[in-house]
CSV table of C-alpha atoms in Angstrom, one decimal:
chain,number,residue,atom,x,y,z
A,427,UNK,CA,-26.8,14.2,34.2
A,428,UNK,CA,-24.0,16.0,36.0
A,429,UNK,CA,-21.5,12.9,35.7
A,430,UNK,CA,-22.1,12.8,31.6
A,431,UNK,CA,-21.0,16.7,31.8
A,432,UNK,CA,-18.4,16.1,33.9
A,433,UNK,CA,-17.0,13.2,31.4
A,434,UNK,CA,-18.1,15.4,28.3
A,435,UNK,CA,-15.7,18.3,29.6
A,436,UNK,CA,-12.6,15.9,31.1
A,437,UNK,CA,-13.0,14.2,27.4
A,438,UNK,CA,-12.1,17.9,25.9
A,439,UNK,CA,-9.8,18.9,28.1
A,440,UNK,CA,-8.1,15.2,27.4
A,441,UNK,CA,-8.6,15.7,23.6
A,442,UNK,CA,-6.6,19.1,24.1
A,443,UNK,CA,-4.0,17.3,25.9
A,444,UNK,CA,-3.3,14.4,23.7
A,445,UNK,CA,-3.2,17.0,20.8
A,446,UNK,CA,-1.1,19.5,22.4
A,447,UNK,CA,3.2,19.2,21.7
A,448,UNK,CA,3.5,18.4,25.3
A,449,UNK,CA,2.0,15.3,25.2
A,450,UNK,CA,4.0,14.4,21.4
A,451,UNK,CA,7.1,15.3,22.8
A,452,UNK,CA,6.6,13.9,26.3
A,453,UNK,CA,7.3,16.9,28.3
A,454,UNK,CA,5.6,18.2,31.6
A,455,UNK,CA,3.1,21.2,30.3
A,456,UNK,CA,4.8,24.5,30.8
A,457,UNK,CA,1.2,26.4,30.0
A,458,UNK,CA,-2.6,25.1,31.2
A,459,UNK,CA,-4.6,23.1,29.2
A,460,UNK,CA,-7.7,24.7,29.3
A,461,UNK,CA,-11.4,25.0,28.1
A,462,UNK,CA,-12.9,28.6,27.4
A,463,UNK,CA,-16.5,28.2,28.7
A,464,UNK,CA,-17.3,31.6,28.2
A,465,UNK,CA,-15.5,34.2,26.1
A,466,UNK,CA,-17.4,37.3,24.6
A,467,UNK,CA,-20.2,35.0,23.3
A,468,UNK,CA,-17.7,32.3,22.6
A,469,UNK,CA,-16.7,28.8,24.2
A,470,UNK,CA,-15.2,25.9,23.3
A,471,UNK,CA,-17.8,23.3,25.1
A,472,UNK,CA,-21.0,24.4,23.4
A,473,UNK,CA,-23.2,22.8,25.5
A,474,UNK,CA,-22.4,25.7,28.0
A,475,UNK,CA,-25.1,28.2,27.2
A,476,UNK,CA,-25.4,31.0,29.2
A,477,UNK,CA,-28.7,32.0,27.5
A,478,UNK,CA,-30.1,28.5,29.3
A,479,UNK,CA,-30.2,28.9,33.0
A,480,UNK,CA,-30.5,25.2,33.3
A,481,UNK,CA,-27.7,23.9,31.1
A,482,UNK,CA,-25.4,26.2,32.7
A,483,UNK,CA,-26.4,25.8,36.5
A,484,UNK,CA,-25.7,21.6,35.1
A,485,UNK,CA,-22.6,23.0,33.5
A,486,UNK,CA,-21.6,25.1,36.8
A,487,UNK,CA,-22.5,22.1,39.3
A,488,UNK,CA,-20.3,19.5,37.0
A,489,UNK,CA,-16.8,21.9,37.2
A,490,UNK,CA,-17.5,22.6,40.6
A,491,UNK,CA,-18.0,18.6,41.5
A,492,UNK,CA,-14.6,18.1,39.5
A,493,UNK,CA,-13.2,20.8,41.3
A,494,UNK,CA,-13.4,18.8,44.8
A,495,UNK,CA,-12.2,15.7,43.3
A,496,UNK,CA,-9.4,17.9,42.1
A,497,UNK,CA,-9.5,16.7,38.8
A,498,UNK,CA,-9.8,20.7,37.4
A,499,UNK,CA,-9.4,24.0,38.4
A,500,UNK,CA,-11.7,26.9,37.5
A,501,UNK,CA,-12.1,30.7,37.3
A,502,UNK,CA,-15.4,32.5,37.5
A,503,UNK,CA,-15.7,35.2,35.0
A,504,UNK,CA,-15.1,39.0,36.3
A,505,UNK,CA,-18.4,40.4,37.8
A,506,UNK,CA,-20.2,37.2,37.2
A,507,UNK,CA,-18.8,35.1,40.3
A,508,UNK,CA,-21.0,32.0,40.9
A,509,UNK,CA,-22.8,32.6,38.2
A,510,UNK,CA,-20.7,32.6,34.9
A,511,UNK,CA,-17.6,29.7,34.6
A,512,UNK,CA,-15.2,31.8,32.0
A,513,UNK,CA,-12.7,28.6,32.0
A,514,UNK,CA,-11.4,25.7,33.2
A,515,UNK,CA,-8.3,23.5,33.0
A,516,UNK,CA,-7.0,20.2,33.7
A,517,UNK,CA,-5.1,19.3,37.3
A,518,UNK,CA,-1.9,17.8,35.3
A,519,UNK,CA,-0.8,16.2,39.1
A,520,UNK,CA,-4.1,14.1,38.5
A,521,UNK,CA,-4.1,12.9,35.3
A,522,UNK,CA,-4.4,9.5,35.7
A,523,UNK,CA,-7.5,9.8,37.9
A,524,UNK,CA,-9.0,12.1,35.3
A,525,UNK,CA,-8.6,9.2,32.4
A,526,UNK,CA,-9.8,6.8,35.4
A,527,UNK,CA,-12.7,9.4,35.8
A,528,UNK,CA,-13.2,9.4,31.8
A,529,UNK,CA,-13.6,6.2,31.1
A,530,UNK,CA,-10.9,6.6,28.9
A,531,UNK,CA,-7.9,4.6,28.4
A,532,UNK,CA,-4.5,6.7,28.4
A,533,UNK,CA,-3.5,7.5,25.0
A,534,UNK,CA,0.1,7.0,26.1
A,535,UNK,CA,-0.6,3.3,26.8
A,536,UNK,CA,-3.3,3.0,24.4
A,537,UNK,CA,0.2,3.7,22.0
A,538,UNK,CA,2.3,1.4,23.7
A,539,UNK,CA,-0.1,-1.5,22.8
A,540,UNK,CA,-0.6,-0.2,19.5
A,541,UNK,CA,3.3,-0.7,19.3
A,542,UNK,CA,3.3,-4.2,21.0
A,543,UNK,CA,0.7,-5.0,18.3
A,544,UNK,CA,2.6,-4.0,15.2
A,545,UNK,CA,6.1,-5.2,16.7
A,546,UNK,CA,4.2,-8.7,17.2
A,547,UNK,CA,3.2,-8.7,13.4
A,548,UNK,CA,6.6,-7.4,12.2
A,549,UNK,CA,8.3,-10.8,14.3
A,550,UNK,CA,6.0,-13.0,12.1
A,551,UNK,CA,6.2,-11.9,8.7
A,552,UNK,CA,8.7,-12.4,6.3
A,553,UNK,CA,7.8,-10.9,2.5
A,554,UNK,CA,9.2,-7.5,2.1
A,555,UNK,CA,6.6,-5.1,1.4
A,556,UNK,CA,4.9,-5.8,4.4
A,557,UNK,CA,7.8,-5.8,6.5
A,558,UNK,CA,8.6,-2.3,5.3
A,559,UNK,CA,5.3,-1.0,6.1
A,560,UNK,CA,5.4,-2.7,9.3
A,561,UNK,CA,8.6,-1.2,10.2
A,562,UNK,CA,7.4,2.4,8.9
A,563,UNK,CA,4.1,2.3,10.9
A,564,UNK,CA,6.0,1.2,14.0
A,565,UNK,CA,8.5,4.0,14.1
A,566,UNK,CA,5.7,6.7,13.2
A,567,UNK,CA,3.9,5.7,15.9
A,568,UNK,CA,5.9,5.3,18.4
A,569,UNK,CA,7.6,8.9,17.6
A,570,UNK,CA,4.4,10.9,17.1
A,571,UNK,CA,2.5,9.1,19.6
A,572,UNK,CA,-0.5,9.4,17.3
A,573,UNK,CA,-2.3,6.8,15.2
A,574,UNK,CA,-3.1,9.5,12.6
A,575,UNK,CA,-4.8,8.1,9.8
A,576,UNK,CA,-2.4,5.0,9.5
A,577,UNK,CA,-4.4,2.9,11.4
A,578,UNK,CA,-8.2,2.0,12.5
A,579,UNK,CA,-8.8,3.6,15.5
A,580,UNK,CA,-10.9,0.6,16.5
A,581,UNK,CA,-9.0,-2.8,17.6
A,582,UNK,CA,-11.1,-5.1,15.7
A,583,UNK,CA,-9.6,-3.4,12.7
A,584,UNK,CA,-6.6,-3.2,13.3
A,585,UNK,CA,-6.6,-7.0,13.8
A,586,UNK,CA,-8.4,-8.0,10.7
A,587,UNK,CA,-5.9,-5.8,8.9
A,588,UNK,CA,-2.9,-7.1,10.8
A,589,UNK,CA,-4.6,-11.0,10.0
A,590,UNK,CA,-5.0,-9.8,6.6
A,591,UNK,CA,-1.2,-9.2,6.4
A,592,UNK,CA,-0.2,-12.8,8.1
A,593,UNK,CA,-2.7,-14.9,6.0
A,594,UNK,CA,-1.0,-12.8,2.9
A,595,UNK,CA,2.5,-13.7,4.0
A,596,UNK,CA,1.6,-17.4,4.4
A,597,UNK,CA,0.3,-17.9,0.9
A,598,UNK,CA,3.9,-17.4,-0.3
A,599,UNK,CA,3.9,-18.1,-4.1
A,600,UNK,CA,0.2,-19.6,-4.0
A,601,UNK,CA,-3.1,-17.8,-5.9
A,602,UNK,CA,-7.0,-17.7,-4.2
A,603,UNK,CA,-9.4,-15.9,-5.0
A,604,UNK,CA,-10.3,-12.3,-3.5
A,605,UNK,CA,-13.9,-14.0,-1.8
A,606,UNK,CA,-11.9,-17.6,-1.0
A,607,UNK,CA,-9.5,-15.3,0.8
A,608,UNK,CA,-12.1,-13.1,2.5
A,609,UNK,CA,-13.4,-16.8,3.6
A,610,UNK,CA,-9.8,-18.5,4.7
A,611,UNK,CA,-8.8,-15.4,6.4
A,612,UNK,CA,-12.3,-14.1,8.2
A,613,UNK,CA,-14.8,-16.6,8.0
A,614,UNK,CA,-16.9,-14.7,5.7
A,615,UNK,CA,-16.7,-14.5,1.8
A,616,UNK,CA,-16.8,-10.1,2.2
A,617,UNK,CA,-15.6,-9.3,5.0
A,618,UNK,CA,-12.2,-8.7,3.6
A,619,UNK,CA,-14.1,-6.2,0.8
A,620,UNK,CA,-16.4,-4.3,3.7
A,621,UNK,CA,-13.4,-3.5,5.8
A,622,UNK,CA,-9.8,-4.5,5.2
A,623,UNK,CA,-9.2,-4.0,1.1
A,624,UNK,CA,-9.4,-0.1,0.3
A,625,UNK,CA,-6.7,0.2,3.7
A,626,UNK,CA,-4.6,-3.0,2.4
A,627,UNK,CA,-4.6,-1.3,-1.2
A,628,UNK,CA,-3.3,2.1,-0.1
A,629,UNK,CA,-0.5,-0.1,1.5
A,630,UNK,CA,0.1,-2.1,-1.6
A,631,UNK,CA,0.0,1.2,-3.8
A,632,UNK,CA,2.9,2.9,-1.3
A,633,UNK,CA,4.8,-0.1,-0.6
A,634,UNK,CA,4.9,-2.3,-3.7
A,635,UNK,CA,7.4,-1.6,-7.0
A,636,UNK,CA,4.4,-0.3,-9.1
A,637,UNK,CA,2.9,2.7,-11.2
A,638,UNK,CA,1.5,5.4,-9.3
A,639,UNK,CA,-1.7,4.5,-12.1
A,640,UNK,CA,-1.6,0.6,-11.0
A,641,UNK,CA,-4.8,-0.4,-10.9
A,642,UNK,CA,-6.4,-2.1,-7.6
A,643,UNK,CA,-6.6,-5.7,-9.4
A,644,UNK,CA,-3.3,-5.6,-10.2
A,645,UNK,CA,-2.1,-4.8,-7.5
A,646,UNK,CA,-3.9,-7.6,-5.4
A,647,UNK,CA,-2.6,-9.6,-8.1
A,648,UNK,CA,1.1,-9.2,-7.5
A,649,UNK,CA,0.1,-10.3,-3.6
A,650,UNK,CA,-1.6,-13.6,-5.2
A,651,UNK,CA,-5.3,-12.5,-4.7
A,652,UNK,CA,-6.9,-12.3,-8.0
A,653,UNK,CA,-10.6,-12.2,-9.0
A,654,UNK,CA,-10.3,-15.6,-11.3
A,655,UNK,CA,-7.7,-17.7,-12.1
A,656,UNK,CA,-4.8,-16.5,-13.8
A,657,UNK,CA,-4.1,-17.4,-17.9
A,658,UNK,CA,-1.0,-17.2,-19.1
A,659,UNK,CA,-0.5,-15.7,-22.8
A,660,UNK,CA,2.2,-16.8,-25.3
A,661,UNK,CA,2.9,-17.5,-29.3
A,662,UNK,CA,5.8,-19.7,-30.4
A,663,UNK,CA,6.9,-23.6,-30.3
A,664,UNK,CA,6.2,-25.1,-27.1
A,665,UNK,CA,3.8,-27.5,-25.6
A,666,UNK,CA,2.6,-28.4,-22.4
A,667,UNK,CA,3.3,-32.1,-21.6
A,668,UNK,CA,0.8,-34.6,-18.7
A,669,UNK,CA,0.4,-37.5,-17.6
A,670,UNK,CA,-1.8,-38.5,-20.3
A,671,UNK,CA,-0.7,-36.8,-23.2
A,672,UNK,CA,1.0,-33.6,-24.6
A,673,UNK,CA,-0.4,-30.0,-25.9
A,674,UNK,CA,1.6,-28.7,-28.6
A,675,UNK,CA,1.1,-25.2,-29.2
A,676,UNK,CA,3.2,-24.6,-31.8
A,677,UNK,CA,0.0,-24.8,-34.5
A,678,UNK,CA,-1.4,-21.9,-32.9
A,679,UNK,CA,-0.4,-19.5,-35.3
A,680,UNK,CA,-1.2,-16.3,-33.7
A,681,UNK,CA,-1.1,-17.8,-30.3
A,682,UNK,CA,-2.4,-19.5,-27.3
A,683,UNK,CA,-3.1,-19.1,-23.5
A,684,UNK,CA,-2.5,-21.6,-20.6
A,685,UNK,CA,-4.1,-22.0,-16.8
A,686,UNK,CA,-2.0,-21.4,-14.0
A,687,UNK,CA,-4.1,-25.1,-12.8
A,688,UNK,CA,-2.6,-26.6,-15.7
A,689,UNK,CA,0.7,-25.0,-15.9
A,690,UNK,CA,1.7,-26.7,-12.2
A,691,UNK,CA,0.1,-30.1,-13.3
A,692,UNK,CA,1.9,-30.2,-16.3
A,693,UNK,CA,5.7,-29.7,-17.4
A,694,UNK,CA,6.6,-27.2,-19.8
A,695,UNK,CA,8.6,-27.9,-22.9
A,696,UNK,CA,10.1,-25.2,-25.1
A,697,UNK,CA,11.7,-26.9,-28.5
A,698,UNK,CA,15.3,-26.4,-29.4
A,699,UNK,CA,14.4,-24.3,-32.3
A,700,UNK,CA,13.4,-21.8,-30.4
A,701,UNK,CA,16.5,-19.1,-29.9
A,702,UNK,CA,14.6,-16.0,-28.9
A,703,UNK,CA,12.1,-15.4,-26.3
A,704,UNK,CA,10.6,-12.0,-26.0
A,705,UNK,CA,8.3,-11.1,-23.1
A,706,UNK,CA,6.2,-7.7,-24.2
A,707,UNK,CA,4.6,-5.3,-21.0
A,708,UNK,CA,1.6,-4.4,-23.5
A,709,UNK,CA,-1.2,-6.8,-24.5
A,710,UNK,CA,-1.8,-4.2,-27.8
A,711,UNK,CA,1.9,-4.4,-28.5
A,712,UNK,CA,2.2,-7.9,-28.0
A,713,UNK,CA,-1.1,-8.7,-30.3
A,714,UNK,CA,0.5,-6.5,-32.9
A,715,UNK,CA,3.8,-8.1,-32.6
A,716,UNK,CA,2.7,-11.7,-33.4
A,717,UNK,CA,0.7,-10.6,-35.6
A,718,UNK,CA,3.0,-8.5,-37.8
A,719,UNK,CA,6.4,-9.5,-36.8
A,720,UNK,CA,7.4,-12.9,-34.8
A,721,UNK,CA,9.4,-14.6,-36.5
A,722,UNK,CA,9.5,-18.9,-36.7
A,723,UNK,CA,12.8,-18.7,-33.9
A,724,UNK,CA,10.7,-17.0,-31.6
A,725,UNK,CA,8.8,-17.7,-28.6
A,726,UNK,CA,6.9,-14.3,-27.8
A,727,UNK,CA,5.4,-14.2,-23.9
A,728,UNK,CA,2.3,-11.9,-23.0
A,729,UNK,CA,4.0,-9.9,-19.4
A,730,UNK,CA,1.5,-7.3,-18.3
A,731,UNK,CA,1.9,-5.1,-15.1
A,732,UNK,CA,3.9,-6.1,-12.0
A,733,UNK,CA,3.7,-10.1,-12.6
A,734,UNK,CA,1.7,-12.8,-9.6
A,735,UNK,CA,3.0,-15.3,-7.7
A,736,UNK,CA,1.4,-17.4,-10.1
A,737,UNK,CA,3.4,-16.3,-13.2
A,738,UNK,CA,6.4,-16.2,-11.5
A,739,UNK,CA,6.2,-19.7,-11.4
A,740,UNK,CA,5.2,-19.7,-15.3
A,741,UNK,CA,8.9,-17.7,-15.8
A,742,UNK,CA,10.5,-19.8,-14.1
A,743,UNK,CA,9.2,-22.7,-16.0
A,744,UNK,CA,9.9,-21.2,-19.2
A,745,UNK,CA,13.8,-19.7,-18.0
A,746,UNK,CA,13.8,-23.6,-16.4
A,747,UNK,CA,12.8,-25.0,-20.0
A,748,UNK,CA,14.8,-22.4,-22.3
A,749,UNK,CA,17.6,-24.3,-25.1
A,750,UNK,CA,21.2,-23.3,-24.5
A,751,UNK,CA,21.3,-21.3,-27.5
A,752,UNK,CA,18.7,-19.4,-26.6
A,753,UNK,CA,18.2,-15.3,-25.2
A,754,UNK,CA,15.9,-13.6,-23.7
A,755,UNK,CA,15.2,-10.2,-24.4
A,756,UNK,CA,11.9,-8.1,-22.3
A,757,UNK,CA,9.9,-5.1,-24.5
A,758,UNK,CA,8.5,-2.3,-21.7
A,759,UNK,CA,7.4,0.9,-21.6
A,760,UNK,CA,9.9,3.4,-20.6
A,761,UNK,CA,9.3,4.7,-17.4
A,762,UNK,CA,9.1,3.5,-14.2
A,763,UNK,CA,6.9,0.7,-14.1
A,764,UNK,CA,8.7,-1.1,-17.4
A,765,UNK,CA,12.2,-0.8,-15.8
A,766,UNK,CA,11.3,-1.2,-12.2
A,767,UNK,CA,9.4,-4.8,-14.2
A,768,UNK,CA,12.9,-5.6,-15.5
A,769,UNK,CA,14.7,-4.9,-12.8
A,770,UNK,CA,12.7,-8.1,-11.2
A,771,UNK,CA,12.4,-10.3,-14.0
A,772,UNK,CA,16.8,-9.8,-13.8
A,773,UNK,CA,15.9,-10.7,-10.0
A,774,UNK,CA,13.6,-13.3,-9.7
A,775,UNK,CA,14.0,-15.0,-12.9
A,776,UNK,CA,16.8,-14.8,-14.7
A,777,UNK,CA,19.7,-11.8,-14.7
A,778,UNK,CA,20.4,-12.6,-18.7
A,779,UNK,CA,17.4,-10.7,-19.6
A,780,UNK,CA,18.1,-7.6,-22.3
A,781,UNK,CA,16.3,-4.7,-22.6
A,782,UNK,CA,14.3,-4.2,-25.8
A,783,UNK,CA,13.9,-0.7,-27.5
A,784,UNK,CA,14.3,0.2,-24.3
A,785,UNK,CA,16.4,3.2,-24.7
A,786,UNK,CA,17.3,6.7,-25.3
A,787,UNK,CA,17.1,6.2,-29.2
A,788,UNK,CA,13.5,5.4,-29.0
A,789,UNK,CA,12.8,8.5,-26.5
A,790,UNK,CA,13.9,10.6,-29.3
A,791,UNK,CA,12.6,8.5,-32.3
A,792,UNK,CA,9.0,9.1,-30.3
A,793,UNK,CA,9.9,12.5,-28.9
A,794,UNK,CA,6.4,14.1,-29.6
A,795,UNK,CA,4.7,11.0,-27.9
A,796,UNK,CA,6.5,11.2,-25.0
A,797,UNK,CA,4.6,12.5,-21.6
A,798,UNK,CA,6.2,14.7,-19.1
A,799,UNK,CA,6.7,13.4,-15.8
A,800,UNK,CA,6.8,15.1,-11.7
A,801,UNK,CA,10.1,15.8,-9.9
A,802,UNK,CA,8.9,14.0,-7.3
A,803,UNK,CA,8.4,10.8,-10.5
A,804,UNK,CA,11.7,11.8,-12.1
A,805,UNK,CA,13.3,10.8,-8.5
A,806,UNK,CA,12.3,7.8,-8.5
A,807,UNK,CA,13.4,7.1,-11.7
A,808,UNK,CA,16.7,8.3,-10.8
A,809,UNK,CA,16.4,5.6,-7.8
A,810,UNK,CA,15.9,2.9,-10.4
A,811,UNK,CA,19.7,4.0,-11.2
A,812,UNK,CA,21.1,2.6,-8.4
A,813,UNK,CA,20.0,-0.3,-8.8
A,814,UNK,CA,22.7,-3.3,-9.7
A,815,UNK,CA,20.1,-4.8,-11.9
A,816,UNK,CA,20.0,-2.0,-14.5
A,817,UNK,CA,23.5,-0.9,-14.4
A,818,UNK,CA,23.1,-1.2,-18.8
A,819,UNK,CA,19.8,0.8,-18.7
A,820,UNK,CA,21.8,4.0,-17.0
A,821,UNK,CA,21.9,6.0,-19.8
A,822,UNK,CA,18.6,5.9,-20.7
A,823,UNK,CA,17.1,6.3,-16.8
A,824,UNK,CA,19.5,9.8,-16.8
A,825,UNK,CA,17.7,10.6,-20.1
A,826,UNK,CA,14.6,10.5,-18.7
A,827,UNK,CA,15.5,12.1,-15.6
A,828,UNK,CA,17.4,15.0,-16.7
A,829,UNK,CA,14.3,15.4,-19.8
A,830,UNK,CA,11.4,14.8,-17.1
A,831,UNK,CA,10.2,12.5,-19.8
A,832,UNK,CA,8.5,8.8,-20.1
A,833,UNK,CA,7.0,6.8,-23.2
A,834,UNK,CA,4.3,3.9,-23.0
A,835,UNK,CA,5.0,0.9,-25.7
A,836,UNK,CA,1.6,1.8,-27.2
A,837,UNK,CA,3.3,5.0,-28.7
A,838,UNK,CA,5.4,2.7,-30.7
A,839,UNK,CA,2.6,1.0,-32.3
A,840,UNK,CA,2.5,4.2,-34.4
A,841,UNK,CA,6.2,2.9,-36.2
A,842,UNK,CA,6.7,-0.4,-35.1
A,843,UNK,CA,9.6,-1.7,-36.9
C-alpha cells in the first residue's frame, strides 16, 4: 500500500512539474514544486485525510519512505510535528530517479519520440495538406513540449493516425471506399470510423481549401475516400466511346450522369459543336440552368464542393477532349469556397477558365441576399487575393472584404437571367 501512495504523490508532484513554465521553457526551477497536504482544511492530494488516522499514518509513512530515498522533501505542519505533513515537494537533483520510481517515462523524452515520430511521417509523404499539418504539429510540439489535444496521448493512436495519413498519400489520384479503406489500411472494415476519422476530419477541415460549413463526406471526398462510387453529372453533346461500342449522350435532353468505373475504361469525346462548357458549384442551379437556359453550343458540367481525385481526372478528360474553338467558363458562389474552387480548377486543370457572374455586379444586383461574413472569414478572403490564379477576380474579392459580404448561387435562382 505504501509504494502505490508513494507513486500516487511522485505522479502529482510530476504532473505539477510537466505543467509548470519551467519545464515548457526548459529552465532549472527557481521556486519548489510542491504538494499542499494540508492547508486550513484543504490539500491538493485528497486521499490525505486528516479525519482518517489510517490513511494519513499510510500517507505520513509514504513521504517519509521518499524522503530517505531522497526523492522529496517535507515540512511537518506547525504544532503538529510527526503527526500532520502540511507539504511536500519534489528533490529537482533527483528527478530522473523519481520518473524511474514512477513508473513513468520522462515527458521530455516521451516528446522527443513524439517528434522522431512525426519527422518520420513528414520524410514519407508528399500531398500537401498533410505535409502542412505535419510540419505544424511538429514545430508545436517540439516548442511547447506538450501534446495538447493535437495528438492521442496513447501510441497506438497516434500510429493508426499517422498510417491513416501514409495509406492516404499513397492512393494519389485513386478512390476506395471509406470501409475498403478502414480494411487496406487496418485490417478491419471500422476501425478507421472507431478511432482515426473524427481526428483525420478536424485535420482535413483546418488544412484543406474548403468552407468552414464543408461537410465531413465531402471532405473525405476531396482525399479520395467516398461512401460509393463517384457519378459524374453533365448535359450537352458528348459521348463516352469503348471497346465495344459508343454512348452518345447528346439525346439526353436534360442530361445524363457517368461512373467514375466507366469514365477510366472508356475515352471521352466532346463534338466540335460544342463551343461553351460551363461547370456550375450548385446542383439546384445547375438543374435550373439546363432546364431553362443551355443553349445547343453548350456542354453544362455538374461541379459540387471541393472536387475528388476521381473527378479531377473527369476534368481533365473533358479540358483533354475540348474543340479549339471552344471556352470554358465556371458559375460559383461568391465567397470563399466558389473562388478558392476556381482558383484550382485554373490550377489543376486548365488556367483558361473565366469566372461566371462571379462579380461585384451580382453582389449588388442580390444585395438583400447577401450574408454577412467574420473578420476572421473576410481575411481569408482577402488571402484568396494574393493568389496569381485570381488576379481578374480582385475586384470583386476587395468588394467582399471591405463589405464583409458573401452570396451563395442559390440566391440567384430568384433572377436567373
Amino acid at each position: 500500500m505504501s509504494d502505490t501512495i508513494q507513486r500516487q504523490l511522485l505522479s502529482a508532484l510530476l504532473d505539477k512539474y510537466e505543467r509548470s513554465i519551467f519545464f515548457r521553457e526548459g529552465i532549472h526551477p527557481t521556486r519548489r514544486i510542491m504538494l499542499k497536504l494540508y492547508d486550513n482544511g484543504q490539500s491538493d492530494f485528497p486521499q490525505y485525510n486528516i479525519e482518517q488516522s489510517e490513511k494519513r499514518i499510510l500517507a505520513n509513512r509514504a513521504v517519509l519512505a521518499m524522503a530517505e530515498k531522497r526523492l522529496v522533501f517535507y515540512q511537518w505542519m506547525k504544532g503538529e510535528e510527526n503527526h500532520i505533513i502540511a507539504q511536500i515537494w519534489l528533490n529537482l537533483e533527483n528527478l530522473p530517479m523519481a520518473y524511474e520510481f514512477a513508473g513513468r517515462q520522462p515527458k521530455n523524452e516521451k516528446i522527443d519520440d513524439v517528434c522522431f515520430e512525426i519527422l518520420d511521417v513528414l520524410d514519407k509523404v508528399k500531398v500537401l495538406w498533410a505535409r502542412q499539418y505535419l510540419q505544424d504539429l511538429y514545430e508545436t510540439i517540439s516548442r511547447k513540449r506538450d501534446l495538447g489535444n493535437r495528438l492521442p496521448e496513447a501510441e497506438d493512436e497516434r500510429k493508426e493516425l499517422f498510417r491513416a495519413i501514409q495509406f492516404i498519400d499513397g492512393m494519389g489520384d485513386s478512390e476506395v471506399l471509406e470501409r475498403v479503406f478502414s480494411l487496406q489500411c487496418f485490417g478491419d472494415s471500422k476501425q478507421f470510423e472507431r478511432t482515426v476519422k473524427s481526428r483525420l476530419l478536424s485535420v482535413l477541415r483546418k488544412y484543406l481549401d474548403t468552407e468552414e460549413d464543408a461537410r465531413d463526406e465531402e471532405l473525405l471526398r476531396q482525399i479520395g475516400i467516398v461512401k460509393y462510387p463517384e457519378q459524374f453529372e453533365f448535359c450537352g453533346d458528348v459521348k463516352l466511346s469503348f471497346a465495344c461500342g459508343t454512348v452518345d449522350f447528346s439525346y439526353l435532353r436534360y442530361g445524363g450522369n457517368v461512373c467514375s468505373a466507366d469514365l477510366l475504361r472508356g475515352n471521352l469525346v466532346i463534338t466540335s459543336g460544342v463551343e461553351r462548357i460551363l461547370s456550375i458549384e450548385n446542383r439546384a442551379n445547375y438543374i435550373d440552368y439546363i432546364y431553362k437556359h443551355k443553349v445547343d453550343n453548350e456542354l453544362v458540367i455538374y461541379h459540387g464542393g471541393q472536387y475528388s481525385p476521381s473527378k479531377k481526372k473527369f476534368f481533365h478528360a473533358v479540358a483533354k477532349a475540348m474543340p479549339t474553338n471552344c471556352g470554358w467558363s465556371h458559375w460559383g458562389d461568391i465567397d470563399y469556397g466558389g473562388f478558392s474552387m476556381l482558383a484550382r480548377l485554373r490550377r489543376e486543370i486548365t488556367q483558361d477558365i473565366s469566372a461566371y457572374r462571379m462579380n461585384v455586379q451580382e453582389l449588388k444586383r442580390y444585395s438583400n441576399l447577401t450574408a454577412s461574413v467574420t473578420h476572421a472569414y473576410a481575411e481569408k478572403v482577402k488571402s484568396l487575393g494574393l493568389r496569381s490564379e485570381l488576379n481578374d477576380c480582385k475586384e470583386c474579392l476587395d468588394y467582399m472584404v471591405s463589405n464583409r459580404k458573401k452570396l451563395e448561387q442559390e440566391a440567384m435562382l430568384t433572377d436567373t437571367e
